[in-house]
JSON list of C-alpha atoms and ligand atoms in Angstrom, two decimals:
[
{"chain": "A", "resi": 1, "resn": "UNK", "atom": "CA", "xyz": [105.97, 104.73, -39.87]},
{"chain": "A", "resi": 2, "resn": "UNK", "atom": "CA", "xyz": [106.68, 108.37, -39.22]},
{"chain": "A", "resi": 3, "resn": "UNK", "atom": "CA", "xyz": [107.65, 108.68, -35.59]},
{"chain": "A", "resi": 4, "resn": "UNK", "atom": "CA", "xyz": [110.57, 106.99, -33.93]},
{"chain": "A", "resi": 5, "resn": "UNK", "atom": "CA", "xyz": [108.58, 106.92, -30.68]},
{"chain": "A", "resi": 6, "resn": "UNK", "atom": "CA", "xyz": [105.84, 104.88, -32.37]},
{"chain": "A", "resi": 7, "resn": "UNK", "atom": "CA", "xyz": [108.21, 102.19, -33.52]},
{"chain": "A", "resi": 8, "resn": "UNK", "atom": "CA", "xyz": [108.28, 100.32, -30.20]},
{"chain": "A", "resi": 9, "resn": "UNK", "atom": "CA", "xyz": [105.94, 100.21, -27.22]},
{"chain": "A", "resi": 10, "resn": "UNK", "atom": "CA", "xyz": [107.39, 100.68, -23.75]},
{"chain": "A", "resi": 11, "resn": "UNK", "atom": "CA", "xyz": [107.03, 96.90, -23.19]},
{"chain": "A", "resi": 12, "resn": "UNK", "atom": "CA", "xyz": [108.85, 96.13, -26.43]},
{"chain": "A", "resi": 13, "resn": "UNK", "atom": "CA", "xyz": [111.60, 98.55, -25.57]},
{"chain": "A", "resi": 14, "resn": "UNK", "atom": "CA", "xyz": [111.99, 96.86, -22.16]},
{"chain": "A", "resi": 15, "resn": "UNK", "atom": "CA", "xyz": [112.29, 93.48, -23.93]},
{"chain": "A", "resi": 16, "resn": "UNK", "atom": "CA", "xyz": [115.10, 94.82, -26.09]},
{"chain": "A", "resi": 17, "resn": "UNK", "atom": "CA", "xyz": [116.96, 96.22, -23.09]},
{"chain": "A", "resi": 18, "resn": "UNK", "atom": "CA", "xyz": [116.56, 92.86, -21.38]},
{"chain": "A", "resi": 19, "resn": "UNK", "atom": "CA", "xyz": [117.87, 91.05, -24.47]},
{"chain": "A", "resi": 20, "resn": "UNK", "atom": "CA", "xyz": [120.99, 93.24, -24.32]},
{"chain": "A", "resi": 21, "resn": "UNK", "atom": "CA", "xyz": [121.43, 92.51, -20.62]},
{"chain": "A", "resi": 22, "resn": "UNK", "atom": "CA", "xyz": [121.12, 88.78, -21.26]},
{"chain": "A", "resi": 23, "resn": "UNK", "atom": "CA", "xyz": [123.53, 88.85, -24.21]},
{"chain": "A", "resi": 24, "resn": "UNK", "atom": "CA", "xyz": [126.05, 90.80, -22.13]},
{"chain": "A", "resi": 25, "resn": "UNK", "atom": "CA", "xyz": [125.81, 88.23, -19.34]},
{"chain": "A", "resi": 26, "resn": "UNK", "atom": "CA", "xyz": [127.62, 85.80, -21.67]},
{"chain": "A", "resi": 27, "resn": "UNK", "atom": "CA", "xyz": [130.15, 88.07, -23.36]},
{"chain": "A", "resi": 28, "resn": "UNK", "atom": "CA", "xyz": [132.35, 91.03, -22.53]},
{"chain": "A", "resi": 29, "resn": "UNK", "atom": "CA", "xyz": [131.11, 92.62, -25.77]},
{"chain": "A", "resi": 30, "resn": "UNK", "atom": "CA", "xyz": [128.90, 95.67, -25.28]},
{"chain": "A", "resi": 31, "resn": "UNK", "atom": "CA", "xyz": [125.79, 95.99, -27.45]},
{"chain": "A", "resi": 32, "resn": "UNK", "atom": "CA", "xyz": [123.81, 99.18, -28.07]},
{"chain": "A", "resi": 33, "resn": "UNK", "atom": "CA", "xyz": [120.82, 100.08, -30.21]},
{"chain": "A", "resi": 34, "resn": "UNK", "atom": "CA", "xyz": [120.36, 103.51, -31.80]},
{"chain": "A", "resi": 35, "resn": "UNK", "atom": "CA", "xyz": [117.10, 104.42, -33.54]},
{"chain": "A", "resi": 36, "resn": "UNK", "atom": "CA", "xyz": [116.45, 107.58, -35.51]},
{"chain": "A", "resi": 37, "resn": "UNK", "atom": "CA", "xyz": [114.08, 108.75, -38.20]},
{"chain": "A", "resi": 38, "resn": "UNK", "atom": "CA", "xyz": [116.42, 109.42, -41.05]},
{"chain": "A", "resi": 39, "resn": "UNK", "atom": "CA", "xyz": [119.92, 110.55, -41.94]},
{"chain": "A", "resi": 40, "resn": "UNK", "atom": "CA", "xyz": [121.33, 112.82, -44.64]},
{"chain": "A", "resi": 41, "resn": "UNK", "atom": "CA", "xyz": [124.68, 111.05, -44.33]},
{"chain": "A", "resi": 42, "resn": "UNK", "atom": "CA", "xyz": [125.31, 107.64, -45.88]},
{"chain": "A", "resi": 43, "resn": "UNK", "atom": "CA", "xyz": [123.96, 105.26, -43.28]},
{"chain": "A", "resi": 44, "resn": "UNK", "atom": "CA", "xyz": [127.22, 103.45, -42.68]},
{"chain": "A", "resi": 45, "resn": "UNK", "atom": "CA", "xyz": [128.97, 106.79, -42.08]},
{"chain": "A", "resi": 46, "resn": "UNK", "atom": "CA", "xyz": [126.17, 107.95, -39.82]},
{"chain": "A", "resi": 47, "resn": "UNK", "atom": "CA", "xyz": [126.37, 104.71, -37.83]},
{"chain": "A", "resi": 48, "resn": "UNK", "atom": "CA", "xyz": [130.12, 105.26, -37.40]},
{"chain": "A", "resi": 49, "resn": "UNK", "atom": "CA", "xyz": [129.41, 108.79, -36.18]},
{"chain": "A", "resi": 50, "resn": "UNK", "atom": "CA", "xyz": [126.86, 107.52, -33.64]},
{"chain": "A", "resi": 51, "resn": "UNK", "atom": "CA", "xyz": [129.31, 104.82, -32.56]},
{"chain": "A", "resi": 52, "resn": "UNK", "atom": "CA", "xyz": [131.76, 107.58, -31.69]},
{"chain": "A", "resi": 53, "resn": "UNK", "atom": "CA", "xyz": [129.17, 109.94, -30.16]},
{"chain": "A", "resi": 54, "resn": "UNK", "atom": "CA", "xyz": [128.01, 107.18, -27.81]},
{"chain": "A", "resi": 55, "resn": "UNK", "atom": "CA", "xyz": [131.67, 106.62, -26.85]},
{"chain": "A", "resi": 56, "resn": "UNK", "atom": "CA", "xyz": [131.39, 103.06, -28.06]},
{"chain": "A", "resi": 57, "resn": "UNK", "atom": "CA", "xyz": [134.99, 103.20, -29.26]},
{"chain": "A", "resi": 58, "resn": "UNK", "atom": "CA", "xyz": [136.13, 103.45, -25.63]},
{"chain": "A", "resi": 59, "resn": "UNK", "atom": "CA", "xyz": [135.57, 99.91, -24.37]},
{"chain": "A", "resi": 60, "resn": "UNK", "atom": "CA", "xyz": [138.48, 98.03, -22.78]},
{"chain": "A", "resi": 61, "resn": "UNK", "atom": "CA", "xyz": [138.61, 95.24, -25.37]},
{"chain": "A", "resi": 62, "resn": "UNK", "atom": "CA", "xyz": [137.32, 97.39, -28.24]},
{"chain": "A", "resi": 63, "resn": "UNK", "atom": "CA", "xyz": [134.35, 95.09, -28.57]},
{"chain": "A", "resi": 64, "resn": "UNK", "atom": "CA", "xyz": [131.35, 97.41, -28.71]},
{"chain": "A", "resi": 65, "resn": "UNK", "atom": "CA", "xyz": [128.60, 96.59, -31.21]},
{"chain": "A", "resi": 66, "resn": "UNK", "atom": "CA", "xyz": [126.06, 99.10, -32.51]},
{"chain": "A", "resi": 67, "resn": "UNK", "atom": "CA", "xyz": [122.72, 98.22, -34.08]},
{"chain": "A", "resi": 68, "resn": "UNK", "atom": "CA", "xyz": [121.83, 101.37, -36.04]},
{"chain": "A", "resi": 69, "resn": "UNK", "atom": "CA", "xyz": [118.34, 101.80, -37.46]},
{"chain": "A", "resi": 70, "resn": "UNK", "atom": "CA", "xyz": [117.04, 104.72, -39.61]},
{"chain": "A", "resi": 71, "resn": "UNK", "atom": "CA", "xyz": [113.31, 104.04, -39.61]},
{"chain": "A", "resi": 72, "resn": "UNK", "atom": "CA", "xyz": [112.04, 106.21, -42.48]},
{"chain": "A", "resi": 73, "resn": "UNK", "atom": "CA", "xyz": [114.99, 105.34, -44.67]},
{"chain": "A", "resi": 74, "resn": "UNK", "atom": "CA", "xyz": [114.45, 101.64, -43.95]},
{"chain": "A", "resi": 75, "resn": "UNK", "atom": "CA", "xyz": [118.18, 101.27, -43.32]},
{"chain": "A", "resi": 76, "resn": "UNK", "atom": "CA", "xyz": [119.91, 99.04, -40.81]},
{"chain": "A", "resi": 77, "resn": "UNK", "atom": "CA", "xyz": [123.65, 98.83, -40.07]},
{"chain": "A", "resi": 78, "resn": "UNK", "atom": "CA", "xyz": [125.67, 96.77, -37.62]},
{"chain": "A", "resi": 79, "resn": "UNK", "atom": "CA", "xyz": [129.02, 98.26, -36.57]},
{"chain": "A", "resi": 80, "resn": "UNK", "atom": "CA", "xyz": [131.58, 96.39, -34.50]},
{"chain": "A", "resi": 81, "resn": "UNK", "atom": "CA", "xyz": [134.70, 97.91, -32.98]},
{"chain": "A", "resi": 82, "resn": "UNK", "atom": "CA", "xyz": [138.28, 97.14, -34.05]},
{"chain": "A", "resi": 83, "resn": "UNK", "atom": "CA", "xyz": [138.83, 94.45, -31.42]},
{"chain": "A", "resi": 84, "resn": "UNK", "atom": "CA", "xyz": [136.04, 92.42, -32.98]},
{"chain": "A", "resi": 85, "resn": "UNK", "atom": "CA", "xyz": [137.13, 93.01, -36.58]},
{"chain": "A", "resi": 86, "resn": "UNK", "atom": "CA", "xyz": [140.60, 91.65, -35.90]},
{"chain": "A", "resi": 87, "resn": "UNK", "atom": "CA", "xyz": [139.28, 88.53, -34.10]},
{"chain": "A", "resi": 88, "resn": "UNK", "atom": "CA", "xyz": [136.41, 87.32, -36.29]},
{"chain": "A", "resi": 89, "resn": "UNK", "atom": "CA", "xyz": [135.86, 86.18, -39.89]},
{"chain": "A", "resi": 90, "resn": "UNK", "atom": "CA", "xyz": [134.84, 88.76, -42.50]},
{"chain": "A", "resi": 91, "resn": "UNK", "atom": "CA", "xyz": [131.25, 87.61, -42.77]},
{"chain": "A", "resi": 92, "resn": "UNK", "atom": "CA", "xyz": [130.80, 87.64, -38.99]},
{"chain": "A", "resi": 93, "resn": "UNK", "atom": "CA", "xyz": [127.74, 89.91, -38.90]},
{"chain": "A", "resi": 94, "resn": "UNK", "atom": "CA", "xyz": [126.04, 88.45, -41.95]},
{"chain": "A", "resi": 95, "resn": "UNK", "atom": "CA", "xyz": [123.80, 85.92, -40.22]},
{"chain": "A", "resi": 96, "resn": "UNK", "atom": "CA", "xyz": [122.84, 88.43, -37.52]},
{"chain": "A", "resi": 97, "resn": "UNK", "atom": "CA", "xyz": [121.98, 91.01, -40.12]},
{"chain": "A", "resi": 98, "resn": "UNK", "atom": "CA", "xyz": [119.94, 88.53, -42.20]},
{"chain": "A", "resi": 99, "resn": "UNK", "atom": "CA", "xyz": [117.80, 87.52, -39.25]},
{"chain": "A", "resi": 100, "resn": "UNK", "atom": "CA", "xyz": [117.17, 91.12, -38.23]},
{"chain": "A", "resi": 101, "resn": "UNK", "atom": "CA", "xyz": [116.20, 92.15, -41.76]},
{"chain": "A", "resi": 102, "resn": "UNK", "atom": "CA", "xyz": [113.82, 89.21, -42.14]},
{"chain": "A", "resi": 103, "resn": "UNK", "atom": "CA", "xyz": [111.81, 90.47, -39.17]},
{"chain": "A", "resi": 104, "resn": "UNK", "atom": "CA", "xyz": [112.06, 94.11, -40.24]},
{"chain": "A", "resi": 105, "resn": "UNK", "atom": "CA", "xyz": [110.53, 93.20, -43.58]},
{"chain": "A", "resi": 106, "resn": "UNK", "atom": "CA", "xyz": [107.49, 92.01, -41.62]},
{"chain": "A", "resi": 107, "resn": "UNK", "atom": "CA", "xyz": [107.51, 95.30, -39.69]},
{"chain": "A", "resi": 108, "resn": "UNK", "atom": "CA", "xyz": [108.40, 93.41, -36.52]},
{"chain": "A", "resi": 109, "resn": "UNK", "atom": "CA", "xyz": [111.10, 95.70, -35.20]},
{"chain": "A", "resi": 110, "resn": "UNK", "atom": "CA", "xyz": [111.08, 94.39, -31.65]},
{"chain": "A", "resi": 111, "resn": "UNK", "atom": "CA", "xyz": [111.49, 90.76, -32.70]},
{"chain": "A", "resi": 112, "resn": "UNK", "atom": "CA", "xyz": [114.17, 91.70, -35.22]},
{"chain": "A", "resi": 113, "resn": "UNK", "atom": "CA", "xyz": [116.23, 93.56, -32.65]},
{"chain": "A", "resi": 114, "resn": "UNK", "atom": "CA", "xyz": [115.74, 90.98, -29.88]},
{"chain": "A", "resi": 115, "resn": "UNK", "atom": "CA", "xyz": [116.68, 88.10, -32.21]},
{"chain": "A", "resi": 116, "resn": "UNK", "atom": "CA", "xyz": [119.65, 90.03, -33.62]},
{"chain": "A", "resi": 117, "resn": "UNK", "atom": "CA", "xyz": [120.96, 90.95, -30.18]},
{"chain": "A", "resi": 118, "resn": "UNK", "atom": "CA", "xyz": [120.64, 87.34, -29.06]},
{"chain": "A", "resi": 119, "resn": "UNK", "atom": "CA", "xyz": [122.56, 86.03, -32.06]},
{"chain": "A", "resi": 120, "resn": "UNK", "atom": "CA", "xyz": [125.20, 88.75, -31.78]},
{"chain": "A", "resi": 121, "resn": "UNK", "atom": "CA", "xyz": [125.66, 87.78, -28.11]},
{"chain": "A", "resi": 122, "resn": "UNK", "atom": "CA", "xyz": [126.12, 84.11, -29.00]},
{"chain": "A", "resi": 123, "resn": "UNK", "atom": "CA", "xyz": [128.58, 84.98, -31.77]},
{"chain": "A", "resi": 124, "resn": "UNK", "atom": "CA", "xyz": [130.59, 87.32, -29.57]},
{"chain": "A", "resi": 125, "resn": "UNK", "atom": "CA", "xyz": [130.70, 84.79, -26.74]},
{"chain": "A", "resi": 126, "resn": "UNK", "atom": "CA", "xyz": [133.09, 82.57, -28.72]},
{"chain": "A", "resi": 127, "resn": "UNK", "atom": "CA", "xyz": [135.66, 85.35, -29.13]},
{"chain": "A", "resi": 128, "resn": "UNK", "atom": "CA", "xyz": [134.93, 87.52, -26.10]},
{"chain": "A", "resi": 129, "resn": "UNK", "atom": "CA", "xyz": [133.70, 85.31, -23.25]},
{"chain": "A", "resi": 130, "resn": "UNK", "atom": "CA", "xyz": [132.21, 86.97, -20.17]},
{"chain": "A", "resi": 131, "resn": "UNK", "atom": "CA", "xyz": [134.80, 87.53, -17.42]},
{"chain": "A", "resi": 132, "resn": "UNK", "atom": "CA", "xyz": [134.22, 87.65, -13.68]},
{"chain": "A", "resi": 133, "resn": "UNK", "atom": "CA", "xyz": [135.42, 91.23, -13.43]},
{"chain": "A", "resi": 134, "resn": "UNK", "atom": "CA", "xyz": [133.08, 92.34, -16.21]},
{"chain": "A", "resi": 135, "resn": "UNK", "atom": "CA", "xyz": [131.42, 95.74, -15.87]},
{"chain": "A", "resi": 136, "resn": "UNK", "atom": "CA", "xyz": [128.57, 97.22, -17.87]},
{"chain": "A", "resi": 137, "resn": "UNK", "atom": "CA", "xyz": [130.74, 99.63, -19.83]},
{"chain": "A", "resi": 138, "resn": "UNK", "atom": "CA", "xyz": [127.94, 101.02, -22.01]},
{"chain": "A", "resi": 139, "resn": "UNK", "atom": "CA", "xyz": [124.29, 101.62, -21.13]},
{"chain": "A", "resi": 140, "resn": "UNK", "atom": "CA", "xyz": [121.81, 98.99, -22.30]},
{"chain": "A", "resi": 141, "resn": "UNK", "atom": "CA", "xyz": [119.12, 101.61, -22.91]},
{"chain": "A", "resi": 142, "resn": "UNK", "atom": "CA", "xyz": [118.09, 102.39, -26.47]},
{"chain": "A", "resi": 143, "resn": "UNK", "atom": "CA", "xyz": [119.55, 105.61, -27.82]},
{"chain": "A", "resi": 144, "resn": "UNK", "atom": "CA", "xyz": [117.28, 107.77, -30.01]},
{"chain": "A", "resi": 145, "resn": "UNK", "atom": "CA", "xyz": [117.33, 110.94, -31.99]},
{"chain": "B", "resi": 1, "resn": "CA", "atom": "CA1", "xyz": [130.35, 94.35, -20.10]},
{"chain": "B", "resi": 2, "resn": "CA", "atom": "CA1", "xyz": [125.93, 97.28, -21.72]}
]
C-alpha cells in the first residue's frame, strides 16, 4: 500500500462518512478520521497535532474523537478530547481499537473504520447523549495528507 488515495474507493469513503453521520445522530461527540502516508513524529504526538490542526479541541463539550491512521507505518491511534477523558474509564477506547486493528490486519480498512466508528458512537452515547440542539461541529469528511 503506497498511496493514501488507493486505500479506500470513493464508495468505501462514502460509507465511512455515513458511519460518522449515523454515530453522531446518537451522541453529541464529534468523530473525525485522518489518513496519511507516514509521519516522522511519534504517531501519538502526530495524532495530537492533527487533532489541534483540525480544531477538534474546540467542541462545546470537549468530546471530539480522532481516528488517526498512518498507512505506510501501519499505525493507528484514537484520540479523545479532555471532556471524554474525565468522564469515561481508562480503558474506554480499548475495545474500539481492538476491533479496528482486527480488520486492519486483514487489510480491510473500510470495515475497520466503519466498525470502529460505530462502536465509538455507541460508547460515547452513554456519556454524551445526542441533544435536540445538537449541531455538526466538525466535518464528517475524511481528512488526508
Ligand atoms: Ca454534533
Ligand atoms: Ca461531525
